[in-house]
Each structure stands twice: as structure tokens, then as C-alpha cells.
Coordinates of C-alpha atoms in Angstrom, one line a residue:
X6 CA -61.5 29.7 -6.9
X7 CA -61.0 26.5 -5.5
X8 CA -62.1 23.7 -7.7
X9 CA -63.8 21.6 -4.8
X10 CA -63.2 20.9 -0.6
X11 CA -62.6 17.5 0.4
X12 CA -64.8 17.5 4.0
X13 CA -63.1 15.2 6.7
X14 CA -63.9 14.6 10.4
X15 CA -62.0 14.3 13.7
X16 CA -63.9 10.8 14.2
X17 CA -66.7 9.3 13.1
X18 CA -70.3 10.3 14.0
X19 CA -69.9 14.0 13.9
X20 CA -71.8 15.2 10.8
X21 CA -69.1 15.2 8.0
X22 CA -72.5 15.0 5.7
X23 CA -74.5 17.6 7.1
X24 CA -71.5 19.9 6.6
X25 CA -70.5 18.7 3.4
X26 CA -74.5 19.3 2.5
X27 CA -75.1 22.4 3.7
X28 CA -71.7 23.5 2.3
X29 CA -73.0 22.7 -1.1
X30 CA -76.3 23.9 -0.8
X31 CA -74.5 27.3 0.0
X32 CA -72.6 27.1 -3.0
X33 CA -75.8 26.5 -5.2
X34 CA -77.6 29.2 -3.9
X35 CA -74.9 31.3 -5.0
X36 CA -75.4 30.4 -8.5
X37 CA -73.2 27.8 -9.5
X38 CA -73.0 24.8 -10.5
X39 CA -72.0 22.3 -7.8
X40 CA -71.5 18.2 -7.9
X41 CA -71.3 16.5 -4.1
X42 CA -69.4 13.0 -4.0
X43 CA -68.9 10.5 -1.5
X44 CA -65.9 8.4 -2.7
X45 CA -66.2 5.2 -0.5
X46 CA -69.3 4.3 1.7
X47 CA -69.5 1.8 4.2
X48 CA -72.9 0.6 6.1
X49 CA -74.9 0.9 3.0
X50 CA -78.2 -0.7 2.9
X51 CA -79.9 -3.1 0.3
X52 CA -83.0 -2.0 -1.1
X53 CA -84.7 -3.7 -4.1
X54 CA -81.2 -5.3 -4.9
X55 CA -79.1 -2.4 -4.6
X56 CA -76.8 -1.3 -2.4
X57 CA -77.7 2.4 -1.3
X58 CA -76.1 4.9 0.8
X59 CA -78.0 6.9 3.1
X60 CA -75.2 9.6 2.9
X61 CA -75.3 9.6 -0.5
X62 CA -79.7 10.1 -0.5
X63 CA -78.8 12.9 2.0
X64 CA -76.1 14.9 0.2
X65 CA -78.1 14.6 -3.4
X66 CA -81.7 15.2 -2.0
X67 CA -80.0 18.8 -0.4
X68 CA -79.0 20.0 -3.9
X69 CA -81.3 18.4 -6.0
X70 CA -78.4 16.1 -7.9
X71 CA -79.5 14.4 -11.2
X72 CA -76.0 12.6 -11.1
X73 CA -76.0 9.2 -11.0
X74 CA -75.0 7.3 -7.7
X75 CA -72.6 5.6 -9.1
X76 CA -70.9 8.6 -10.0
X77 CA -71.4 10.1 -6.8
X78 CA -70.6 7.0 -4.6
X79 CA -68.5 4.7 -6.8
X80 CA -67.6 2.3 -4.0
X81 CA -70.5 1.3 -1.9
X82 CA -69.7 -1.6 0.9
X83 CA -72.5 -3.1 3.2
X84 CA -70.1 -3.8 6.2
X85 CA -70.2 -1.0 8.8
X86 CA -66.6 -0.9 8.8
X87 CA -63.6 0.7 7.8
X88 CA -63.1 0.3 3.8
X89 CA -60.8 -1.9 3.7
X90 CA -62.2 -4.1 6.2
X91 CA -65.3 -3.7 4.4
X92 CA -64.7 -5.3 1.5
X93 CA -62.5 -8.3 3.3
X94 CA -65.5 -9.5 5.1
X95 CA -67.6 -8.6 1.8
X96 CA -65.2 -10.9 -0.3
X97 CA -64.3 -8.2 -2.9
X98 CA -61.6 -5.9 -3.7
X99 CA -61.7 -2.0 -4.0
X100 CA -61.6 -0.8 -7.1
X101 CA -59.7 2.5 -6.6
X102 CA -59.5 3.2 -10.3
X103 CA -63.6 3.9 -10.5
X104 CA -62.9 6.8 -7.4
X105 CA -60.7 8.4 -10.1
X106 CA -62.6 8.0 -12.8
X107 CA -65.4 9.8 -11.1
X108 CA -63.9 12.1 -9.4
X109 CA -62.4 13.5 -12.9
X110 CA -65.9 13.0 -14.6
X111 CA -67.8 15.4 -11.5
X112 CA -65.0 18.3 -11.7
X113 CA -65.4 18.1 -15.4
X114 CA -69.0 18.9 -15.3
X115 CA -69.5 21.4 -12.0
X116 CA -68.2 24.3 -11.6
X117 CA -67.6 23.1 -7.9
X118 CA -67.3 19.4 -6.1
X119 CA -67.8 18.7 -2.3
X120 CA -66.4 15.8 -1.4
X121 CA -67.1 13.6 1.8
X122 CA -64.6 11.5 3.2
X123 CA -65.7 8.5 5.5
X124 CA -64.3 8.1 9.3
X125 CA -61.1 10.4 9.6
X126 CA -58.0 10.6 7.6
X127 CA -56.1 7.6 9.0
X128 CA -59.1 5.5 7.8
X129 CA -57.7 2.7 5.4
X130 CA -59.3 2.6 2.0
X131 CA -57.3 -0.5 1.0
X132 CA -54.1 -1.7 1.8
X133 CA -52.3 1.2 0.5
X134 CA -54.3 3.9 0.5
X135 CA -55.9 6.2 3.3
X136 CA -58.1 8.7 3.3
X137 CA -55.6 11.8 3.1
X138 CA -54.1 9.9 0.1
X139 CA -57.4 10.3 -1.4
X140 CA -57.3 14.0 -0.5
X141 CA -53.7 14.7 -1.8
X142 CA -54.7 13.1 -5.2
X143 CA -57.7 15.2 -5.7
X144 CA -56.1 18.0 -4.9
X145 CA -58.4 19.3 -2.7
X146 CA -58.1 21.4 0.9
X147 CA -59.4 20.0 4.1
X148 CA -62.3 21.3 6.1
X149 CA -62.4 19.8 9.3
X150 CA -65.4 18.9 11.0
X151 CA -65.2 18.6 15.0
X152 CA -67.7 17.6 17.6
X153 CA -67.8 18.6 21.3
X154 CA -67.3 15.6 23.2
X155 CA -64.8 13.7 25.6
X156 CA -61.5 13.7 23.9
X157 CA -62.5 16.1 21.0
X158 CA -59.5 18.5 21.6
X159 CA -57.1 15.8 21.3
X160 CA -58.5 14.6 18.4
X161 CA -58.8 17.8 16.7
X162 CA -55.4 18.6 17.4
X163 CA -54.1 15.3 16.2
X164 CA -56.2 15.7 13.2
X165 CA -54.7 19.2 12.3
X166 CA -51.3 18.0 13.4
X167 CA -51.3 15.0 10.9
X168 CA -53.3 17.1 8.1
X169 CA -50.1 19.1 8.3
X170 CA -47.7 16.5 8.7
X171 CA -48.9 15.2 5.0
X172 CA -49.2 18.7 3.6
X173 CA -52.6 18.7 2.8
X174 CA -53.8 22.4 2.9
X175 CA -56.4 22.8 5.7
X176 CA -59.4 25.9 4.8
X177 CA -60.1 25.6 8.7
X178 CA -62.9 23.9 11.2
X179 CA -66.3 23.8 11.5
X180 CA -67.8 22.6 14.8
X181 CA -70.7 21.1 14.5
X182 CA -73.9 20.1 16.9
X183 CA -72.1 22.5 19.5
X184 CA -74.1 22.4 22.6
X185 CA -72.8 25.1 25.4
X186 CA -69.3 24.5 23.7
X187 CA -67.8 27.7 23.8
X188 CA -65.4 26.8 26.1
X189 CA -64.3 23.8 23.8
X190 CA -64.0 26.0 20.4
X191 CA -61.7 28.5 22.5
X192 CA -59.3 25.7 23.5
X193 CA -59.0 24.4 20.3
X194 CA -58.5 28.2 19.0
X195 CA -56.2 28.6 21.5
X196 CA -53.8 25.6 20.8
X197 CA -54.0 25.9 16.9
X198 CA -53.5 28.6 14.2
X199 CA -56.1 27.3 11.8
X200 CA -59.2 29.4 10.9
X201 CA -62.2 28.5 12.5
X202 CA -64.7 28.7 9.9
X203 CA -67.7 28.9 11.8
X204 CA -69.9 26.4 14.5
X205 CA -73.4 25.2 14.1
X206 CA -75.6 24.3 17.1
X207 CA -77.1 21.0 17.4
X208 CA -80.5 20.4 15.4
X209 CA -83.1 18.2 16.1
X210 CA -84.8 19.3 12.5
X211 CA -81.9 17.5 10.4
X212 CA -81.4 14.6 10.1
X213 CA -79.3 12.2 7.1
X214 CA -80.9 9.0 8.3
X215 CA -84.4 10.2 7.4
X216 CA -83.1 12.0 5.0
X217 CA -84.2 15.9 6.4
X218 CA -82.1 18.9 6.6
X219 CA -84.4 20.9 7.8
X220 CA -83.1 24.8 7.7
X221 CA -79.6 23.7 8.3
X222 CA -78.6 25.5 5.1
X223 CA -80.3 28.8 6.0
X224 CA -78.3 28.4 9.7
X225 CA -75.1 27.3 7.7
X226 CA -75.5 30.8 5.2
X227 CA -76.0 33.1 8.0
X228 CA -73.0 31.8 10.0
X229 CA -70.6 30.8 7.5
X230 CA -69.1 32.6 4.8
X231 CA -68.7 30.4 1.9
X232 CA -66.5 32.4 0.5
X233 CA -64.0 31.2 2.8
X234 CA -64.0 27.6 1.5
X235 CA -64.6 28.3 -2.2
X236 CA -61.9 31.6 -2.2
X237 CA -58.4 29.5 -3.3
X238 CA -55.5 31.2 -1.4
X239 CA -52.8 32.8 -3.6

């Protein structure tokens, strides 16, 4: 068995968290013990004094984490930018050594870690890491999260292509918020070899800003077979 997924999108704005939450909400219900972690968020709000990330809220509230936020989120930036750009106009400097840190303290206490990725994996952490760096340390394989919109095939091919290029081992894609995309998931089916895991129609009854999820995870178990992500290939 795998020892976590690292969840990555094709862009930003196509539900990297509602996967990455309903993948380990799947996981719980099948009896183990599963830790969620969102390495580096951006866009985070202040409330009372502290910075807090409405992914983060989201992906805990699904699985009911006790784990502390900075454990979960380690690097939380109020800019809605890129990471690294983040923390220029913030006037600090990433602290990579805390992702690390954390990362080893999660896998050593679940059975199983989802972790999010923010943007796609070209995004720049800092000025020498990106997020597939991140991925490639962990150790972790990809799932890919897609979107049907203007542009989506190329960007789901580039992603895949690129994935590739760095060797990062890719579990397959999820579409997700598919609206009358058949068409869309056949093309991208057509023009690459990698498994497509399963597609999840658009919800209004979830939503990460407001913190609801609705019955995304009942959709997400009667589509998806965890298995899939959580079986490590021999």
C-alpha cells in the first residue's frame, strides 16, 4: 500500500481540495487511519490574529482531524499568489525545513497521508523549489485533477507530459465538476495512456469556502475505487 497521494491540479480553481477531501474521507471509511496536509497555502485569511486557511478548515472538517494546523498547513501566506511571490510581498522567507518536518511527523502517525498541492506543478515554492520537487521528496504519486474548460486538454496533457518528464509516478486523473464533458474526458483518454480514475459532476451542495461537502464523499465512493489510489504498483 501506498503510504500517501500527493493531489495536484492542471491549473488553479479546479477542486484539488474537494478531491483531495473526498479521497480521504474514502480512505477513513475504510477503516484506517488517515492524516490530510496542505504543505504551502496562499490567500489565507486573518481571523482573531491568525492566519487560517480555508482549505485547510475544509480538508480537516471532512475527516474530522484533531491534528494541529500547523502540522497540517506549516506554511500559511496571506498573499493570493504564487508561494514564492507570497512571501516577497509578505516580507518573509519560506521555511522549507517545517514542510519536512511535518510531512515526516503526519506519515509517522497515519496509516495514510493525502497531500494537497497549491496551483499546478510548475508553481514556485521558493526560489528553488516547485511543487513536483515537493512531490519527488515525499515520495508520493500524482493524482491529477482536471476541469472541463477552454484550454483543459492542453493543460492536461502538458501536465501529464511534464509529470513524466520529472518521473513522478502518475496513479491517473480525476475530472472534476464535469458538466456534459464526455466529449472532453474521451479526448484526453484518447491522447494519453494514463488511467482515468473516475469524474465527478459539478455540485452545488459542496462547497470549501463555506466549508460544506455535502455528499461529495458518498458520490466520490460510488464512482471511484479507492483502491486504485491507495493499491502501490509492484
Amino acid at each position: 500500500m501506498e503510504k500517501g497521494i500527493f493531489v495536484t491540479g492542471i491549473d488553479t480553481g479546479v477542486g484539488k481540495t474537494v478531491i483531495a477531501g473526498a479521497i480521504a474521507a474514502a480512505i477513513k471509511a475504510h477503516g484506517m487511519d488517515v492524516g490530510v496536509m496542505k504543505p504551502v497555502a496562499t490567500g489565507a485569511k486573518e481571523i482573531e490574529g491568525r492566519l487560517v486557511s480555508e482549505d485547510v478548515v475544509y480538508l480537516k472538517k471532512i475527516i474530522d482531524s484533531t491534528d494541529d494546523d500547523d502540522l497540517v498547513n506549516p506554511i500559511r501566506l496571506k498573499p493570493a499568489l504564487a508561494p514564492n511571490m507570497a512571501a516577497s510581498r509578505a516580507g518573509i522567507t519560506i521555511d522549507i525545513e517545517k514542510v519536512w518536518k511535518a510531512y515526516k511527523e503526519l506519515t509517522d502517525k497515519h496509516d495514510f497521508v493525502v497531500v494537497e498541492g497549491i496551483g499546478g506543478l510548475m508553481v514556485p515554492i521558493d526560489d528553488n523549489l516547485l511543487v513536483a520537487d515537493m512531490a519527488l521528496k515525499m515520495g508520493l504519486a500524482l493524482v491529477i485533477v482536471s476541469k472541463h474548460y477552454l484550454g483543459a486538454i492542453n493543460h492536461t496533457l502538458l501536465t501529464l507530459e511534464y509529470a513524466r518528464s520529472r518521473n513522478l509516478r502518475i496513479k491517473g486523473i480525476i475530472f472534476n465538476m464535469l458538466r456534459n464533458g464526455e466529449d472532453f474526458v474521451g479526448e484526453i483518454g484518447r491522447f494519453s495512456s494514463v488511467p482515468v480514475l473516475g469524474a465527478i459532476p459539478f455540485k452545488e451542495n459542496v462547497c470549501v469556502e463555506e466549508c460544506v461537502y455535502g455528499d461529495i464523499v458518498e458520490h466520490f465512493r460510488r464512482e471511484i475505487n479507492i483502491s486504485n489510489i491507495m493499491r502501490k504498483e509492484t
